[in-house]
Tab-separated table of C-alpha atoms and ligand atoms in Angstrom:
chain	number	residue	atom	x	y	z
A	296	UNK	CA	-12.199	-6.611	4.728
A	297	UNK	CA	-15.945	-6.249	5.214
A	298	UNK	CA	-18.497	-8.879	6.231
A	299	UNK	CA	-20.445	-8.427	2.988
A	300	UNK	CA	-20.906	-11.662	1.069
A	301	UNK	CA	-23.014	-12.945	-1.822
A	302	UNK	CA	-26.041	-13.416	0.432
A	303	UNK	CA	-25.999	-9.894	1.935
A	304	UNK	CA	-28.980	-7.789	0.763
A	305	UNK	CA	-28.104	-5.014	-1.672
A	306	UNK	CA	-29.564	-1.988	-3.425
A	307	UNK	CA	-29.797	-0.892	-7.050
A	308	UNK	CA	-31.224	2.594	-7.541
A	309	UNK	CA	-34.274	2.727	-5.306
A	310	UNK	CA	-34.696	-1.052	-5.338
A	311	UNK	CA	-33.668	-3.461	-2.612
A	312	UNK	CA	-32.199	-6.781	-3.753
A	313	UNK	CA	-32.306	-9.877	-1.590
A	314	UNK	CA	-28.660	-10.727	-2.215
A	315	UNK	CA	-25.600	-9.566	-4.171
A	316	UNK	CA	-26.008	-12.206	-6.862
A	317	UNK	CA	-26.912	-11.165	-10.383
A	318	UNK	CA	-27.879	-13.643	-13.056
A	319	UNK	CA	-25.885	-12.759	-16.176
A	320	UNK	CA	-27.653	-11.923	-19.415
A	321	UNK	CA	-27.670	-15.126	-21.456
A	322	UNK	CA	-29.041	-15.645	-24.940
A	323	UNK	CA	-30.872	-18.964	-24.922
A	324	UNK	CA	-32.512	-18.919	-28.396
A	325	UNK	CA	-35.925	-20.215	-27.359
A	326	UNK	CA	-38.010	-17.313	-28.723
A	327	UNK	CA	-40.328	-17.516	-31.721
A	328	UNK	CA	-39.176	-16.451	-35.189
A	329	UNK	CA	-40.996	-13.107	-34.856
A	330	UNK	CA	-39.080	-12.141	-31.707
A	331	UNK	CA	-41.880	-13.048	-29.272
A	332	UNK	CA	-40.460	-14.897	-26.257
A	333	UNK	CA	-41.985	-18.342	-25.790
A	334	UNK	CA	-44.002	-19.430	-22.757
A	335	UNK	CA	-41.055	-21.646	-21.785
A	336	UNK	CA	-39.230	-18.438	-20.852
A	337	UNK	CA	-41.864	-17.767	-18.162
A	338	UNK	CA	-40.815	-20.960	-16.393
A	339	UNK	CA	-37.102	-20.367	-17.032
A	340	UNK	CA	-37.085	-16.922	-15.449
A	341	UNK	CA	-39.438	-17.640	-12.548
A	342	UNK	CA	-37.278	-20.675	-11.662
A	343	UNK	CA	-34.379	-18.224	-11.216
A	344	UNK	CA	-36.211	-15.649	-9.073
A	345	UNK	CA	-33.904	-16.197	-6.077
A	346	UNK	CA	-31.207	-14.122	-7.816
A	347	UNK	CA	-30.864	-10.634	-6.367
A	348	UNK	CA	-31.310	-9.384	-9.903
A	349	UNK	CA	-31.960	-11.280	-13.120
A	350	UNK	CA	-30.597	-9.619	-16.224
A	351	UNK	CA	-32.454	-11.120	-19.155
A	352	UNK	CA	-30.962	-12.552	-22.282
A	353	UNK	CA	-30.087	-9.951	-24.918
A	354	UNK	CA	-33.317	-8.481	-26.345
A	355	UNK	CA	-33.399	-6.564	-29.634
A	356	UNK	CA	-34.842	-3.056	-29.270
A	357	UNK	CA	-35.857	-3.074	-32.958
A	358	UNK	CA	-36.125	-5.619	-35.760
A	359	UNK	CA	-32.899	-4.353	-37.317
A	360	UNK	CA	-31.147	-4.962	-33.990
A	361	UNK	CA	-31.788	-8.715	-34.067
A	362	UNK	CA	-29.030	-10.911	-35.462
A	363	UNK	CA	-29.202	-14.413	-33.990
A	364	UNK	CA	-31.650	-17.253	-34.536
A	365	UNK	CA	-34.660	-17.427	-32.187
A	366	UNK	CA	-33.730	-14.401	-30.072
A	367	UNK	CA	-36.402	-12.106	-28.635
A	368	UNK	CA	-37.257	-8.451	-29.274
A	369	UNK	CA	-39.292	-5.723	-27.512
A	370	UNK	CA	-40.832	-3.433	-30.123
A	371	UNK	CA	-44.252	-4.949	-30.940
A	372	UNK	CA	-47.373	-5.150	-28.786
A	373	UNK	CA	-47.246	-8.948	-28.948
A	374	UNK	CA	-43.629	-9.030	-27.746
A	375	UNK	CA	-44.398	-6.614	-24.895
A	376	UNK	CA	-47.386	-8.737	-23.819
A	377	UNK	CA	-45.253	-11.890	-23.774
A	378	UNK	CA	-42.544	-10.182	-21.729
A	379	UNK	CA	-45.199	-8.990	-19.281
A	380	UNK	CA	-46.124	-12.595	-18.516
A	381	UNK	CA	-42.441	-13.283	-17.750
A	382	UNK	CA	-42.052	-10.221	-15.514
A	383	UNK	CA	-45.301	-10.919	-13.658
A	384	UNK	CA	-44.436	-14.575	-12.988
A	385	UNK	CA	-40.922	-13.699	-11.782
A	386	UNK	CA	-42.202	-10.885	-9.562
A	387	UNK	CA	-44.785	-13.260	-8.077
A	388	UNK	CA	-41.847	-15.351	-6.875
A	389	UNK	CA	-40.170	-12.280	-5.363
A	390	UNK	CA	-37.654	-11.862	-8.204
A	391	UNK	CA	-36.359	-8.661	-9.777
A	392	UNK	CA	-35.542	-8.261	-13.466
A	393	UNK	CA	-33.760	-5.862	-15.774
A	394	UNK	CA	-34.073	-6.385	-19.514
A	395	UNK	CA	-30.833	-6.319	-21.475
A	396	UNK	CA	-30.991	-4.429	-24.772
A	397	UNK	CA	-28.768	-6.150	-27.296
A	398	UNK	CA	-28.619	-4.303	-30.611
A	399	UNK	CA	-26.308	-6.539	-32.615
A	400	UNK	CA	-25.254	-3.933	-35.179
A	401	UNK	CA	-23.080	-5.826	-37.694
A	402	UNK	CA	-23.183	-9.186	-35.853
A	403	UNK	CA	-26.080	-10.493	-37.905
A	404	UNK	CA	-27.201	-12.723	-40.724
A	405	UNK	CA	-30.265	-12.204	-42.924
A	406	UNK	CA	-31.318	-15.812	-42.322
A	407	UNK	CA	-31.966	-14.939	-38.672
A	408	UNK	CA	-33.936	-11.754	-39.277
A	409	UNK	CA	-37.604	-10.921	-39.774
A	410	UNK	CA	-36.820	-7.634	-41.510
A	411	UNK	CA	-35.333	-7.193	-44.978
A	412	UNK	CA	-33.321	-4.206	-43.748
A	413	UNK	CA	-29.562	-4.791	-43.809
A	414	UNK	CA	-27.634	-4.648	-40.533
A	415	UNK	CA	-26.422	-1.215	-39.432
A	416	UNK	CA	-23.052	-0.301	-37.938
A	417	UNK	CA	-20.818	2.728	-37.392
A	418	UNK	CA	-18.856	1.745	-40.513
A	419	UNK	CA	-19.522	-0.591	-43.442
A	420	UNK	CA	-17.067	-3.249	-42.288
A	421	UNK	CA	-18.079	-6.890	-42.311
A	422	UNK	CA	-17.076	-8.713	-39.129
A	423	UNK	CA	-14.710	-11.609	-39.640
A	424	UNK	CA	-16.321	-14.869	-38.609
A	425	UNK	CA	-19.551	-16.785	-38.891
A	426	UNK	CA	-22.839	-17.251	-37.092
A	427	UNK	CA	-25.375	-20.042	-36.844
A	428	UNK	CA	-28.524	-20.027	-39.000
A	429	UNK	CA	-31.203	-22.692	-38.612
A	430	UNK	CA	-31.725	-23.033	-42.380
A	431	UNK	CA	-28.121	-23.174	-43.596
A	432	UNK	CA	-25.872	-23.790	-40.600
A	433	UNK	CA	-22.847	-21.542	-40.157
A	434	UNK	CA	-22.774	-18.486	-42.426
A	435	UNK	CA	-20.475	-15.473	-42.827
A	436	UNK	CA	-21.755	-12.333	-41.128
A	437	UNK	CA	-23.637	-9.951	-43.431
A	438	UNK	CA	-21.923	-6.772	-44.508
A	439	UNK	CA	-23.500	-3.883	-42.587
A	440	UNK	CA	-24.537	-0.484	-43.881
A	441	UNK	CA	-22.842	2.542	-42.270
A	442	UNK	CA	-25.291	4.759	-40.398
A	443	UNK	CA	-25.715	8.301	-41.746
A	444	UNK	CA	-25.058	10.921	-39.082
A	445	UNK	CA	-28.657	12.083	-39.362
A	446	UNK	CA	-29.954	8.578	-38.623
A	447	UNK	CA	-28.195	8.206	-35.280
A	448	UNK	CA	-30.790	10.122	-33.209
A	449	UNK	CA	-33.390	7.666	-34.517
A	450	UNK	CA	-31.329	4.664	-33.413
A	451	UNK	CA	-30.919	6.235	-29.986
A	452	UNK	CA	-34.660	6.879	-29.837
A	453	UNK	CA	-35.162	3.143	-30.494
A	454	UNK	CA	-33.356	2.450	-27.189
A	455	UNK	CA	-35.599	5.003	-25.449
A	456	UNK	CA	-38.734	3.411	-26.893
A	457	UNK	CA	-37.496	-0.046	-25.921
A	458	UNK	CA	-37.040	1.294	-22.375
A	459	UNK	CA	-40.640	2.479	-22.286
A	460	UNK	CA	-41.733	-0.892	-23.648
A	461	UNK	CA	-39.759	-2.883	-21.061
A	462	UNK	CA	-41.143	-0.785	-18.207
A	463	UNK	CA	-44.654	-1.157	-19.648
A	464	UNK	CA	-44.063	-4.916	-19.520
A	465	UNK	CA	-43.345	-4.562	-15.802
A	466	UNK	CA	-39.549	-4.783	-15.792
A	467	UNK	CA	-37.697	-3.158	-12.902
A	468	UNK	CA	-35.150	-1.652	-15.271
A	469	UNK	CA	-33.054	-2.057	-18.386
A	470	UNK	CA	-29.391	-2.734	-19.214
A	471	UNK	CA	-27.548	-1.318	-22.218
A	472	UNK	CA	-25.338	-4.044	-23.701
A	473	UNK	CA	-22.179	-2.105	-24.555
A	474	UNK	CA	-20.043	-5.255	-24.456
A	475	UNK	CA	-19.175	-8.259	-26.623
A	476	UNK	CA	-18.857	-6.459	-29.935
A	477	UNK	CA	-22.462	-5.389	-30.469
A	478	UNK	CA	-23.599	-1.978	-31.749
A	479	UNK	CA	-22.632	0.255	-28.776
A	480	UNK	CA	-19.211	-1.419	-28.546
A	481	UNK	CA	-18.819	-1.094	-32.316
A	482	UNK	CA	-18.963	2.667	-31.709
A	483	UNK	CA	-16.501	2.502	-28.779
A	484	UNK	CA	-13.803	0.518	-30.589
A	485	UNK	CA	-11.531	2.259	-33.090
A	486	UNK	CA	-11.218	-0.973	-35.082
A	487	UNK	CA	-14.946	-1.044	-35.884
A	488	UNK	CA	-15.598	2.711	-35.819
A	489	UNK	CA	-13.890	4.502	-38.729
A	490	UNK	CA	-16.297	7.431	-38.754
A	491	UNK	CA	-15.126	10.968	-39.408
A	492	UNK	CA	-18.175	12.741	-37.933
A	493	UNK	CA	-18.893	13.566	-34.254
A	494	UNK	CA	-19.365	9.818	-33.492
A	495	UNK	CA	-15.922	8.621	-34.550
A	496	UNK	CA	-12.221	9.375	-34.322
A	497	UNK	CA	-11.295	10.803	-30.896
A	498	UNK	CA	-12.122	9.017	-27.649
A	499	UNK	CA	-14.752	11.648	-26.857
A	500	UNK	CA	-16.397	11.044	-30.221
A	501	UNK	CA	-16.321	7.237	-29.934
A	502	UNK	CA	-18.039	7.291	-26.524
A	503	UNK	CA	-20.749	9.721	-27.732
A	504	UNK	CA	-23.197	7.061	-28.964
A	505	UNK	CA	-23.171	5.211	-25.640
A	506	UNK	CA	-23.484	8.411	-23.612
A	507	UNK	CA	-26.426	9.614	-25.698
A	508	UNK	CA	-28.122	6.201	-25.608
A	509	UNK	CA	-27.889	6.136	-21.799
A	510	UNK	CA	-29.224	9.704	-21.548
A	511	UNK	CA	-32.189	8.753	-23.712
A	512	UNK	CA	-32.861	5.567	-21.752
A	513	UNK	CA	-32.716	7.423	-18.421
A	514	UNK	CA	-35.117	10.099	-19.693
A	515	UNK	CA	-37.475	7.358	-20.895
A	516	UNK	CA	-37.236	5.449	-17.606
A	517	UNK	CA	-37.736	8.605	-15.545
A	518	UNK	CA	-35.028	7.403	-13.156
A	519	UNK	CA	-31.333	6.685	-13.696
A	520	UNK	CA	-31.475	3.917	-11.087
A	521	UNK	CA	-33.535	1.863	-13.506
A	522	UNK	CA	-30.771	1.855	-16.109
A	523	UNK	CA	-27.587	-0.236	-15.986
A	524	UNK	CA	-24.831	-0.925	-18.491
A	525	UNK	CA	-22.530	-3.811	-19.341
A	526	UNK	CA	-19.018	-3.313	-20.716
A	527	UNK	CA	-16.225	-5.768	-21.598
A	528	UNK	CA	-13.003	-3.824	-22.268
A	529	UNK	CA	-10.574	-5.744	-24.443
A	530	UNK	CA	-12.819	-8.724	-25.046
A	531	UNK	CA	-11.722	-11.038	-27.828
A	532	UNK	CA	-15.091	-11.797	-29.386
A	533	UNK	CA	-17.131	-10.886	-32.463
A	534	UNK	CA	-14.046	-9.515	-34.236
A	535	UNK	CA	-13.413	-6.766	-31.680
A	536	UNK	CA	-9.730	-5.851	-31.604
A	537	UNK	CA	-9.107	-3.771	-28.494
A	538	UNK	CA	-5.603	-5.148	-28.274
A	539	UNK	CA	-3.812	-2.224	-26.663
A	540	UNK	CA	-4.509	-2.230	-22.903
A	541	UNK	CA	-3.458	1.407	-22.410
A	542	UNK	CA	-5.609	2.844	-25.186
A	543	UNK	CA	-8.522	0.604	-24.253
A	544	UNK	CA	-8.515	1.552	-20.584
A	545	UNK	CA	-8.222	5.212	-21.664
A	546	UNK	CA	-11.390	4.864	-23.743
A	547	UNK	CA	-13.334	3.187	-20.946
A	548	UNK	CA	-12.039	5.582	-18.306
A	549	UNK	CA	-13.295	8.496	-20.418
A	550	UNK	CA	-16.637	6.753	-20.808
A	551	UNK	CA	-17.007	6.072	-17.092
A	552	UNK	CA	-16.053	9.643	-16.179
A	553	UNK	CA	-18.653	10.945	-18.631
A	554	UNK	CA	-21.453	8.748	-17.302
A	555	UNK	CA	-20.743	8.722	-13.573
A	556	UNK	CA	-22.754	11.931	-12.984
A	557	UNK	CA	-25.783	10.138	-14.463
A	558	UNK	CA	-25.770	7.743	-11.468
A	559	UNK	CA	-26.865	4.563	-13.212
A	560	UNK	CA	-28.392	1.735	-11.193
A	561	UNK	CA	-25.166	-0.233	-11.654
A	562	UNK	CA	-22.191	-0.757	-13.923
A	563	UNK	CA	-21.649	-4.356	-15.014
A	564	UNK	CA	-18.094	-5.237	-16.062
A	565	UNK	CA	-17.146	-8.523	-17.701
A	566	UNK	CA	-13.578	-9.588	-17.005
A	567	UNK	CA	-11.915	-10.102	-20.342
A	568	UNK	CA	-8.434	-10.147	-21.788
A	569	UNK	CA	-6.733	-7.701	-19.424
A	570	UNK	CA	-5.923	-8.990	-15.941
A	571	UNK	CA	-6.630	-5.825	-13.936
A	572	UNK	CA	-9.774	-4.481	-15.562
A	573	UNK	CA	-11.830	-4.318	-12.371
A	574	UNK	CA	-9.085	-2.559	-10.393
A	575	UNK	CA	-8.389	-0.114	-13.244
A	576	UNK	CA	-12.016	0.926	-13.690
A	577	UNK	CA	-13.469	0.778	-10.195
A	578	UNK	CA	-12.078	4.189	-9.079
A	579	UNK	CA	-14.183	5.905	-11.756
A	580	UNK	CA	-17.459	4.280	-10.719
A	581	UNK	CA	-19.453	5.574	-7.747
A	582	UNK	CA	-22.549	3.447	-8.459
A	583	UNK	CA	-22.865	-0.273	-7.586
A	584	UNK	CA	-20.105	-2.179	-9.369
A	585	UNK	CA	-21.113	-5.605	-10.671
A	586	UNK	CA	-18.213	-7.870	-11.625
A	587	UNK	CA	-18.699	-10.923	-13.826
A	588	UNK	CA	-16.783	-13.665	-15.603
A	589	UNK	CA	-15.774	-17.035	-14.168
A	590	UNK	CA	-16.731	-16.380	-10.539
A	591	UNK	CA	-17.405	-19.126	-7.992
A	592	UNK	CA	-19.012	-18.982	-4.550
A	593	UNK	CA	-15.568	-18.553	-2.980
A	594	UNK	CA	-14.098	-16.005	-5.396
A	595	UNK	CA	-17.365	-14.042	-5.396
A	596	UNK	CA	-17.456	-13.812	-1.612
A	597	UNK	CA	-13.782	-12.808	-1.545
A	598	UNK	CA	-14.326	-10.043	-4.107
A	599	UNK	CA	-17.220	-8.589	-2.092
A	600	UNK	CA	-15.410	-8.900	1.247
A	601	UNK	CA	-12.419	-7.046	-0.210
A	602	UNK	CA	-14.706	-4.244	-1.392
A	603	UNK	CA	-13.642	-4.788	-4.997
A	604	UNK	CA	-17.256	-5.143	-6.190
A	605	UNK	CA	-20.803	-4.653	-4.866
A	606	UNK	CA	-22.470	-7.428	-6.866
A	607	UNK	CA	-21.181	-10.584	-8.540
A	608	UNK	CA	-22.637	-11.716	-11.860
A	609	UNK	CA	-22.981	-15.460	-12.515
A	610	UNK	CA	-23.735	-16.829	-15.970
A	611	UNK	CA	-23.173	-20.467	-16.861
A	612	UNK	CA	-23.768	-21.791	-13.306
A	613	UNK	CA	-27.304	-20.335	-13.470
A	614	UNK	CA	-28.156	-22.343	-16.580
A	615	UNK	CA	-27.991	-25.642	-14.676
A	616	UNK	CA	-28.674	-24.396	-11.114
A	617	UNK	CA	-31.907	-22.410	-11.215
A	618	UNK	CA	-31.711	-21.914	-7.427
A	619	UNK	CA	-28.018	-20.960	-7.376
A	620	UNK	CA	-28.317	-18.555	-4.386
A	621	UNK	CA	-30.081	-21.261	-2.357
A	622	UNK	CA	-27.275	-23.689	-3.158
A	623	UNK	CA	-24.695	-21.136	-2.068
A	624	UNK	CA	-26.610	-20.599	1.161
A	625	UNK	CA	-26.658	-24.325	1.890
A	626	UNK	CA	-23.177	-24.997	0.486
A	627	UNK	CA	-24.895	-27.578	-1.698
A	628	UNK	CA	-23.167	-29.088	-4.742
A	629	UNK	CA	-23.690	-27.471	-8.135
A	630	UNK	CA	-25.003	-29.276	-11.200
A	631	UNK	CA	-22.487	-28.940	-14.072
A	632	UNK	CA	-23.730	-26.925	-17.042
A	633	UNK	CA	-24.233	-28.383	-20.524
A	634	UNK	CA	-23.016	-26.145	-23.376
A	635	UNK	CA	-24.660	-28.449	-25.953
A	636	UNK	CA	-28.106	-27.146	-24.966
A	637	UNK	CA	-27.256	-23.468	-24.434
A	638	UNK	CA	-28.903	-22.447	-27.728
A	639	UNK	CA	-31.054	-25.403	-28.794
A	640	UNK	CA	-34.845	-25.076	-29.016
A	641	UNK	CA	-37.152	-26.592	-26.426
A	642	UNK	CA	-37.196	-27.368	-22.718
A	643	UNK	CA	-34.202	-29.710	-22.683
A	644	UNK	CA	-31.285	-28.038	-20.942
A	645	UNK	CA	-33.434	-24.943	-20.371
A	646	UNK	CA	-36.247	-25.497	-17.893
A	647	UNK	CA	-35.609	-29.124	-16.904
A	648	UNK	CA	-32.863	-28.585	-14.295
A	649	UNK	CA	-34.557	-29.187	-10.947
A	650	UNK	CA	-34.013	-27.041	-7.857
A	651	UNK	CA	-32.447	-28.712	-4.814
B	969	FMN	C1	-25.213	-19.315	-23.233
B	969	FMN	C2	-24.666	-17.932	-23.011
B	969	FMN	C3	-25.291	-16.862	-23.606
B	969	FMN	C4	-24.842	-15.559	-23.373
B	969	FMN	N1	-25.532	-14.500	-23.895
B	969	FMN	C5	-25.213	-13.248	-23.518
B	969	FMN	C6	-26.064	-12.148	-23.849
B	969	FMN	O1	-27.123	-12.282	-24.469
B	969	FMN	N2	-25.693	-10.921	-23.410
B	969	FMN	C7	-24.529	-10.726	-22.696
B	969	FMN	O2	-24.245	-9.595	-22.308
B	969	FMN	N3	-23.720	-11.736	-22.383
B	969	FMN	C8	-24.051	-12.994	-22.733
B	969	FMN	N4	-23.274	-14.031	-22.305
B	969	FMN	C9	-22.111	-13.772	-21.428
B	969	FMN	C10	-22.552	-13.828	-19.956
B	969	FMN	O3	-23.419	-12.745	-19.648
B	969	FMN	C11	-21.347	-13.745	-18.990
B	969	FMN	O4	-20.733	-12.484	-19.133
B	969	FMN	C12	-20.327	-14.844	-19.259
B	969	FMN	O5	-20.977	-16.095	-19.400
B	969	FMN	C13	-19.274	-14.934	-18.133
B	969	FMN	O6	-19.856	-15.301	-16.904
B	969	FMN	P1	-19.760	-16.816	-16.333
B	969	FMN	O7	-18.302	-17.182	-16.362
B	969	FMN	O8	-20.320	-16.712	-14.944
B	969	FMN	O9	-20.571	-17.675	-17.243
B	969	FMN	C14	-23.693	-15.343	-22.552
B	969	FMN	C15	-23.048	-16.450	-21.988
B	969	FMN	C16	-23.520	-17.735	-22.193
B	969	FMN	C17	-22.824	-18.883	-21.525
């Protein structure tokens, strides 16, 4: 056992963090239709600056990567300028932020997009399920178009350009969202990736997209410590079917072995269907290991003290407790979160939770 706890200072790449608490990436659907984050997001993020690291909501690197209503992007000058206001305000409060890149791939509906381009995916397989649209309520996912092999370098370059854009906006780094059934995970999972070229089939081929995207993001950032990644092996979400624990852990072990020499700023793992995901993957990760999914003050401290993680990621508790680390420090009660306002427009349930 060590004496490290949630409030112990930490380090990500060359950056010191004031504690071991990360705010989880959380889509809050308060951006404008054109992918520009609203000014409300300035308040929302600066209110949460006491986190050791804020990981932003999922941000689309390109217009084709946006799938949900009122979610933000980072490809236009206007979007970059709006994100800069958010980064500046959060930094002024002593906060640190990484921007999460969420390319939805096939998890999209045309009613939520500001491009006429169809969604792209490793294979032309429509995801089972529905998503919310403001105009017509719940709708089936659109059928995606399968990427041509020759188009993949361009998609990877979009992640590199988004990295340059996020750093130009003043962000401390970027996170590749390879979890939750979005584009990178659609390449990782055999169920969604039926390709027969170098990006599909064998484990080494299925991890290729993620490896190349990280390489491009690191080159764009000029430092691997400014790049993190989120994974969620075996998650049951967005029609991902990684049902076989052995094969799934084999895929992720191969991925982690391939990327460990890159020395990312951190690896962020969401606990999902399999009980021992953290224990199974940790031996292959020599960079800071950030564990997330259902943690409390007590279980987070215990995980750090046991050396099973270096950071703990908190999601839902941060929605209703903007000063969550301060509350942990003072052992103050937490305000319960309100799922009804997770994705609704406006300040209600977003910026109106007071600090202690
Ligand atoms: C409202 C909401 C939105 C979310 N949006 C994202 C997202 O954009 N990107 C992502 O990687 N995870 C997203 N998640 C998952 C969280 O990052 C986190 O992994 C999950 O909530 C588990 O942590 P918790 O139990 O501490 O909430 C979201 C979760 C919630 C509650």
